[in-house]
PDB file of C-alpha atoms in Angstrom:
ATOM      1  CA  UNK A   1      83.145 105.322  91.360  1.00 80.00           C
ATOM      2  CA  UNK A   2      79.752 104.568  93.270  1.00 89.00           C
ATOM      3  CA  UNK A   3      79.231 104.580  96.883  1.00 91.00           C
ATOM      4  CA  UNK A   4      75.639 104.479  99.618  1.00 92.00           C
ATOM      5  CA  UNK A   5      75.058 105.767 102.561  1.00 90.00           C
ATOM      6  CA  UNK A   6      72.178 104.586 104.852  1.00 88.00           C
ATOM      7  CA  UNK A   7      69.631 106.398 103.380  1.00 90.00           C
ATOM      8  CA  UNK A   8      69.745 104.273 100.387  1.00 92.00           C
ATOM      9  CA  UNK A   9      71.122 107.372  98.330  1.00 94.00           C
ATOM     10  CA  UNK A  10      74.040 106.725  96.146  1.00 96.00           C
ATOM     11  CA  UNK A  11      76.719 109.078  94.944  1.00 96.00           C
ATOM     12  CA  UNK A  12      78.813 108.729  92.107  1.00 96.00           C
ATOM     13  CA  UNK A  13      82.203 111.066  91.225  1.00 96.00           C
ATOM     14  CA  UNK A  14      81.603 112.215  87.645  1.00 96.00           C
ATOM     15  CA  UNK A  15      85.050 112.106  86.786  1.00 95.00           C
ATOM     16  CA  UNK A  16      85.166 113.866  83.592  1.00 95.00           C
ATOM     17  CA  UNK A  17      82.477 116.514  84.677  1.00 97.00           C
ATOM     18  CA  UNK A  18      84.520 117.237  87.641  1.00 98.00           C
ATOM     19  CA  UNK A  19      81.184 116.382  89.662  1.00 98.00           C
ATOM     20  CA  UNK A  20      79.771 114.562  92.486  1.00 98.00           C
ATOM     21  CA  UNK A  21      76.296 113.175  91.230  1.00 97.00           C
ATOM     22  CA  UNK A  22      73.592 111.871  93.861  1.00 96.00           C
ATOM     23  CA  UNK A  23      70.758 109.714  93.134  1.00 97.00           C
ATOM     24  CA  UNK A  24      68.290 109.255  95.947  1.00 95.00           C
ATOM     25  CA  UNK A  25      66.045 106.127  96.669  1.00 91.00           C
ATOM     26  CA  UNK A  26      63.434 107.761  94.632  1.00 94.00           C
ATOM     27  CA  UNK A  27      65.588 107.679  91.535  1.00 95.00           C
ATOM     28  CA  UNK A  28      66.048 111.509  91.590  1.00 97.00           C
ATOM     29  CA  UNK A  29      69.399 112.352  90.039  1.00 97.00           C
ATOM     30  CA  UNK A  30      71.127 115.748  90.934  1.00 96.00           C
ATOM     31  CA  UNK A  31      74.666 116.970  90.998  1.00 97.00           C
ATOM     32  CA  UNK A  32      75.367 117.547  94.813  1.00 96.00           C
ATOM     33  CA  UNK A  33      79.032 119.717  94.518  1.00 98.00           C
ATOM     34  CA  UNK A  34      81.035 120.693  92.451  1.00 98.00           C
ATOM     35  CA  UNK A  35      80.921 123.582  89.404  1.00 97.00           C
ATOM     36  CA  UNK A  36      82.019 121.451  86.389  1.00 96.00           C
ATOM     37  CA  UNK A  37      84.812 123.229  86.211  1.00 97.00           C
ATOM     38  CA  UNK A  38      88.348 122.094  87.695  1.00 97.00           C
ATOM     39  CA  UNK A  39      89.831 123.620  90.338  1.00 97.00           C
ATOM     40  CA  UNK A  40      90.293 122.754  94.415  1.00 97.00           C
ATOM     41  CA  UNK A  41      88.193 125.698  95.719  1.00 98.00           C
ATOM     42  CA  UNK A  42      85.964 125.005  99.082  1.00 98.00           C
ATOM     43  CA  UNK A  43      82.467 126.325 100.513  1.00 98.00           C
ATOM     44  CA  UNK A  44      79.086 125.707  99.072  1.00 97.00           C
ATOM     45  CA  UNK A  45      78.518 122.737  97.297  1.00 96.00           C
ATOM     46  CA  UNK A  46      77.403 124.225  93.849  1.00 95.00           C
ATOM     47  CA  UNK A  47      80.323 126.631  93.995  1.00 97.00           C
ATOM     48  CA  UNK A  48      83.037 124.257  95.381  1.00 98.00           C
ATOM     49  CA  UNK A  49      85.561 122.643  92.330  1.00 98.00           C
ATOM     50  CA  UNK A  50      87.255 119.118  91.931  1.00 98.00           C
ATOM     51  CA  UNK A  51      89.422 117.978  89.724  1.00 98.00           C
ATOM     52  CA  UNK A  52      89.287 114.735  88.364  1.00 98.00           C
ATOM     53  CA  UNK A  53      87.276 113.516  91.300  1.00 98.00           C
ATOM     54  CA  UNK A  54      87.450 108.969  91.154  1.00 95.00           C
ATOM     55  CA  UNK A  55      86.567 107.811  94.579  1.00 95.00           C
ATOM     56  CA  UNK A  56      83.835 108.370  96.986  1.00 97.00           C
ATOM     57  CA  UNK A  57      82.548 106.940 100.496  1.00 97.00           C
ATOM     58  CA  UNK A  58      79.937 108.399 102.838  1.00 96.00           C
ATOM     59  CA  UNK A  59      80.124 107.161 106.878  1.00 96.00           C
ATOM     60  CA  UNK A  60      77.359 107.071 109.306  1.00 94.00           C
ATOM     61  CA  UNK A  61      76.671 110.214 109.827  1.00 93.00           C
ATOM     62  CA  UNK A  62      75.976 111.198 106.463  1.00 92.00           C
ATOM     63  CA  UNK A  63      79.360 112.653 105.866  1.00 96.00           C
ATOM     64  CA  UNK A  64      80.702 112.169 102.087  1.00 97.00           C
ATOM     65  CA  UNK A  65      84.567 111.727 101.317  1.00 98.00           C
ATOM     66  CA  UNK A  66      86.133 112.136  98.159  1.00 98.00           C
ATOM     67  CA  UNK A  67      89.278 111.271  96.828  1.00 98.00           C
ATOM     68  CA  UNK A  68      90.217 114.464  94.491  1.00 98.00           C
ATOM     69  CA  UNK A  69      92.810 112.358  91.956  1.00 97.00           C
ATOM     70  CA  UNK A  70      94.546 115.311  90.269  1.00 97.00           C
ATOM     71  CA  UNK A  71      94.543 117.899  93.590  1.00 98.00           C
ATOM     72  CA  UNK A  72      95.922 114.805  95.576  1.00 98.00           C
ATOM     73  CA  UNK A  73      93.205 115.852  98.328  1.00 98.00           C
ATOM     74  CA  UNK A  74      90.633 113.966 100.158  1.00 98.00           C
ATOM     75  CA  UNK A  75      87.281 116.197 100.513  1.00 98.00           C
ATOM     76  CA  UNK A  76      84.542 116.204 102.604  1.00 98.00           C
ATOM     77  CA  UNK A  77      81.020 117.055 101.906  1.00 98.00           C
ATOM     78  CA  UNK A  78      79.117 117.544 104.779  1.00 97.00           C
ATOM     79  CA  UNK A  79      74.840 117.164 105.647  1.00 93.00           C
ATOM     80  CA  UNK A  80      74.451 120.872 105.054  1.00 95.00           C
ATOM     81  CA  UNK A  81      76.312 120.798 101.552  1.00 95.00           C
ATOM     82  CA  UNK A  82      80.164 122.626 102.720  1.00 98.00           C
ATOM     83  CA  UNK A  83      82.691 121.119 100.510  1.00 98.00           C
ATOM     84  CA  UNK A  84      86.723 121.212 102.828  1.00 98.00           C
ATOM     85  CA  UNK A  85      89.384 119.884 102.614  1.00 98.00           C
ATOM     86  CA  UNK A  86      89.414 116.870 104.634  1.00 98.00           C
ATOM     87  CA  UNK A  87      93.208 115.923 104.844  1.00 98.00           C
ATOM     88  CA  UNK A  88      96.087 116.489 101.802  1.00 97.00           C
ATOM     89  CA  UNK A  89      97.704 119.961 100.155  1.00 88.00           C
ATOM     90  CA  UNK A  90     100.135 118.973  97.615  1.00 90.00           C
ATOM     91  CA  UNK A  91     101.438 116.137  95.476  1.00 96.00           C
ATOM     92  CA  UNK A  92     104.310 113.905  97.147  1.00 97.00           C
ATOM     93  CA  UNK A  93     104.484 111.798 100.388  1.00 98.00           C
ATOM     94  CA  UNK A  94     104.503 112.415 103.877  1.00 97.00           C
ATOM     95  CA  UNK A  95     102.183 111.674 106.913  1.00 98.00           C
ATOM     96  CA  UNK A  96     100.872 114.251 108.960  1.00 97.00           C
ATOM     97  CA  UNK A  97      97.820 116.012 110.398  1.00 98.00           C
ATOM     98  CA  UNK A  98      95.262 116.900 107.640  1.00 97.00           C
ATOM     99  CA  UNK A  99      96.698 119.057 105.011  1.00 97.00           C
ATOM    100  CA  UNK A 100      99.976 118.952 106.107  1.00 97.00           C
ATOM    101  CA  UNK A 101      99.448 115.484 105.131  1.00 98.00           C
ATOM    102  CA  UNK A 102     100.571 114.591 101.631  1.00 98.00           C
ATOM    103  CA  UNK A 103      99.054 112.318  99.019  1.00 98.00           C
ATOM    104  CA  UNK A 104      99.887 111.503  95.108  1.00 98.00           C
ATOM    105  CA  UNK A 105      96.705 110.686  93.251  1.00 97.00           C
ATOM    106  CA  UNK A 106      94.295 108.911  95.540  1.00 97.00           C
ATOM    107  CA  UNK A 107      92.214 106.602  94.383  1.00 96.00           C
ATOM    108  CA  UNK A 108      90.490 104.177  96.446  1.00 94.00           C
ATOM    109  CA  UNK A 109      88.357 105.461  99.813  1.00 97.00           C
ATOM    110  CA  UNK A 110      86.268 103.495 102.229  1.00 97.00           C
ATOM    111  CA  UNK A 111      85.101 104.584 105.900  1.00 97.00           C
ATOM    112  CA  UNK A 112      85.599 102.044 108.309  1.00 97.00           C
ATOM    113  CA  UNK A 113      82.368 101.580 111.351  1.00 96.00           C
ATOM    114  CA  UNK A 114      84.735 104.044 113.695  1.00 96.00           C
ATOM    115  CA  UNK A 115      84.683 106.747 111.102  1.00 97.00           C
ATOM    116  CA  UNK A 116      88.314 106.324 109.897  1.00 98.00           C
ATOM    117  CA  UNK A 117      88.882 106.898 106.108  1.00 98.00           C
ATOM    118  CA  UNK A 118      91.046 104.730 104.437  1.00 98.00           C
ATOM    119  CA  UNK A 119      92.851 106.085 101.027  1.00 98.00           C
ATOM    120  CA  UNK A 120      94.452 104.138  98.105  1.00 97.00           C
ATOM    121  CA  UNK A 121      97.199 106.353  97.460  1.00 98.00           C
ATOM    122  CA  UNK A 122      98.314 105.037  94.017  1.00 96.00           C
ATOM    123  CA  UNK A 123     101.198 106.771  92.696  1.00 96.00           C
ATOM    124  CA  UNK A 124     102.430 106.408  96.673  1.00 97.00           C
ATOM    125  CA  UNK A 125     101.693 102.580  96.666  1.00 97.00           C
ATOM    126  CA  UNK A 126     100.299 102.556  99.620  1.00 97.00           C
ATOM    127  CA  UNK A 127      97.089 102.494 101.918  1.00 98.00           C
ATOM    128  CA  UNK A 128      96.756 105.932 104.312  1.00 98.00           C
ATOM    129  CA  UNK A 129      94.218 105.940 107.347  1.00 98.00           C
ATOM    130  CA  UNK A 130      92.608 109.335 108.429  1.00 98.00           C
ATOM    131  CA  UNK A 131      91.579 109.502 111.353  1.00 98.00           C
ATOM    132  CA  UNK A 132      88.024 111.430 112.059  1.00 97.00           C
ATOM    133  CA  UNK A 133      90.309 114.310 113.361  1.00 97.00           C
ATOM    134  CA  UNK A 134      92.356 114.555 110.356  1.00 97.00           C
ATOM    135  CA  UNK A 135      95.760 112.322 111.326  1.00 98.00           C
ATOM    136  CA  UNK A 136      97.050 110.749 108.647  1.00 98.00           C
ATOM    137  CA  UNK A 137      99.289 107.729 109.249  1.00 98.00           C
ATOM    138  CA  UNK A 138     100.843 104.627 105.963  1.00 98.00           C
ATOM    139  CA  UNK A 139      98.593 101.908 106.873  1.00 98.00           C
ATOM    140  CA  UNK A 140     100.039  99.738 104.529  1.00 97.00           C
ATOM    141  CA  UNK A 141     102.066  99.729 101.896  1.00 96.00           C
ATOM    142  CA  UNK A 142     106.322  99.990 102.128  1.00 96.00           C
ATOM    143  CA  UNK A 143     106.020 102.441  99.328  1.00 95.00           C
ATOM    144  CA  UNK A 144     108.007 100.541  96.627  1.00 94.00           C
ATOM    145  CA  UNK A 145     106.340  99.158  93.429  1.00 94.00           C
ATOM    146  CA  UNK A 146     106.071  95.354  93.811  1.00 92.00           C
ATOM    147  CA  UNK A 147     103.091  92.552  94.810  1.00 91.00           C
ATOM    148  CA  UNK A 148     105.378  91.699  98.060  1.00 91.00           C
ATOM    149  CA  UNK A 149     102.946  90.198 101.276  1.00 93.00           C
ATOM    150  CA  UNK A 150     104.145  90.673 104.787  1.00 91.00           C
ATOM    151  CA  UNK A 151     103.459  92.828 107.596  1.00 91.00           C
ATOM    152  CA  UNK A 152     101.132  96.108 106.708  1.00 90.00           C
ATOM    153  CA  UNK A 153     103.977  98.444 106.169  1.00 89.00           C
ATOM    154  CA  UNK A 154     106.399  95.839 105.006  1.00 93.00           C
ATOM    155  CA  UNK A 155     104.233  94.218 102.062  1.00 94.00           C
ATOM    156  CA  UNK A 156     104.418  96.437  98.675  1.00 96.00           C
ATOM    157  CA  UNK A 157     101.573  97.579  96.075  1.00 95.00           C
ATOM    158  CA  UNK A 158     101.750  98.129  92.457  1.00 95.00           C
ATOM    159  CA  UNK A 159      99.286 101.088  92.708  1.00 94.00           C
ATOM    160  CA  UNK A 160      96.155 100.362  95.577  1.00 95.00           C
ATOM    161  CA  UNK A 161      93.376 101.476  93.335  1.00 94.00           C
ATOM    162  CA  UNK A 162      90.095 100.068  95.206  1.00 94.00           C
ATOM    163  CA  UNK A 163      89.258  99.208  98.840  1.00 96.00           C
ATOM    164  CA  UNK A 164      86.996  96.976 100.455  1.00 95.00           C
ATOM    165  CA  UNK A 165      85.995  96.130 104.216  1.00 95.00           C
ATOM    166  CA  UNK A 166      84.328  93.131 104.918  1.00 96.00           C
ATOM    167  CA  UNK A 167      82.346  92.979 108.078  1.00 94.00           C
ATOM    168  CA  UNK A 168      85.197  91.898 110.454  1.00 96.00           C
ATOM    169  CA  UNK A 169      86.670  94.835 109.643  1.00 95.00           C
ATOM    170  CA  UNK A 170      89.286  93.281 107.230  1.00 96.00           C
ATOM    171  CA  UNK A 171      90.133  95.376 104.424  1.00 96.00           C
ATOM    172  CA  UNK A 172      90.980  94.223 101.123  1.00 96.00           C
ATOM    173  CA  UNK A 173      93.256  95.967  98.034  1.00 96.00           C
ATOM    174  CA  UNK A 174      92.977  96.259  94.550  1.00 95.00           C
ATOM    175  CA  UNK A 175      96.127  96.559  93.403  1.00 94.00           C
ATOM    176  CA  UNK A 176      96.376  97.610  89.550  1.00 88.00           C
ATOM    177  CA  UNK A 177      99.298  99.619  87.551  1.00 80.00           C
ATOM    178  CA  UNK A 178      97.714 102.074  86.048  1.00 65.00           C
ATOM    179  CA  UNK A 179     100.045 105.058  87.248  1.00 54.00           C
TER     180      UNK A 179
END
């Protein structure tokens, strides 16, 4: 998955190397995190570990956000290069403040203007929204397999697997099965 920031850098999650690649708006390409090994561990970029790593979004300030598929996390890189985790712990369900928070292979991210991060959470069906202190809340998404519209936590999701926001602040789902 590719994302920019600003800067006119883009960052891609190198799924199979367990990577997240950067190339800058001179066409530099570098690995920015990660080991190339699997594994959840957090610090230093070239020492931190992902595993399976298939979404990525970067906000204003610089700040990159990864969904970690097969740790069910949601990492942060920040502008001096520390890998955390942002929000996430262990596979299942539940709301909560970051890592008490629960997830079950995220997908999809996007950061909205006011810095909230908004997660596909596939096997889950349903959208999550992190807040920039961590709270994790079901934006959408009653949690039952289907292609149901209604309300935001009424209508139901096959497997939310991309996310969009259009400048109205209107995001938009791609909802495959591919759990």
């Amino acid at each position: 998955v590719i994302t920019s920031d600003t800067n006119g850098n883009i960052y891609i999650t190198d799924y199979s190397s367990h990577t997240i690649r950067k190339i800058d708006s001179s066409g530099n390409v570098s690995t920015i995190a990660g080991t190339g090994s699997t594994g959840s561990t957090n610090g230093e970029a070239d020492s931190a570990s992902f595993n399976y790593p298939l979404g990525a979004a970067s906000d204003s300030l610089g700040n990159v956000f990864i969904a970690d598929y097969d740790n069910n996390l949601i990492r942060k890189i920040d502008l001096s290069g520390q890998v955390s985790t942002f929000a996430g712990g262990q596979a299942g369900f539940s709301d909560g403040q970051g890592t008490s928070a629960k997830f079950n292979k995220p997908i999809g991210i996007l950061v909205d203007p006011n810095g909230n991060v908004f997660v596909g959470d596939t096997v889950n069906r349903r959208v999550r929204k992190i807040t920039p202190d961590g709270n994790v809340t079901t934006f959408a998404g009653n949690g039952s397999e289907g292609s149901q519209d209604g309300s935001a936590t009424s209508a139901s999701f096959c497997g939310p697997v991309g996310l969009a926001i259009d400048n109205s602040g209107n995001i938009y789902v791609a909802d495959g099965c591919i759990i």
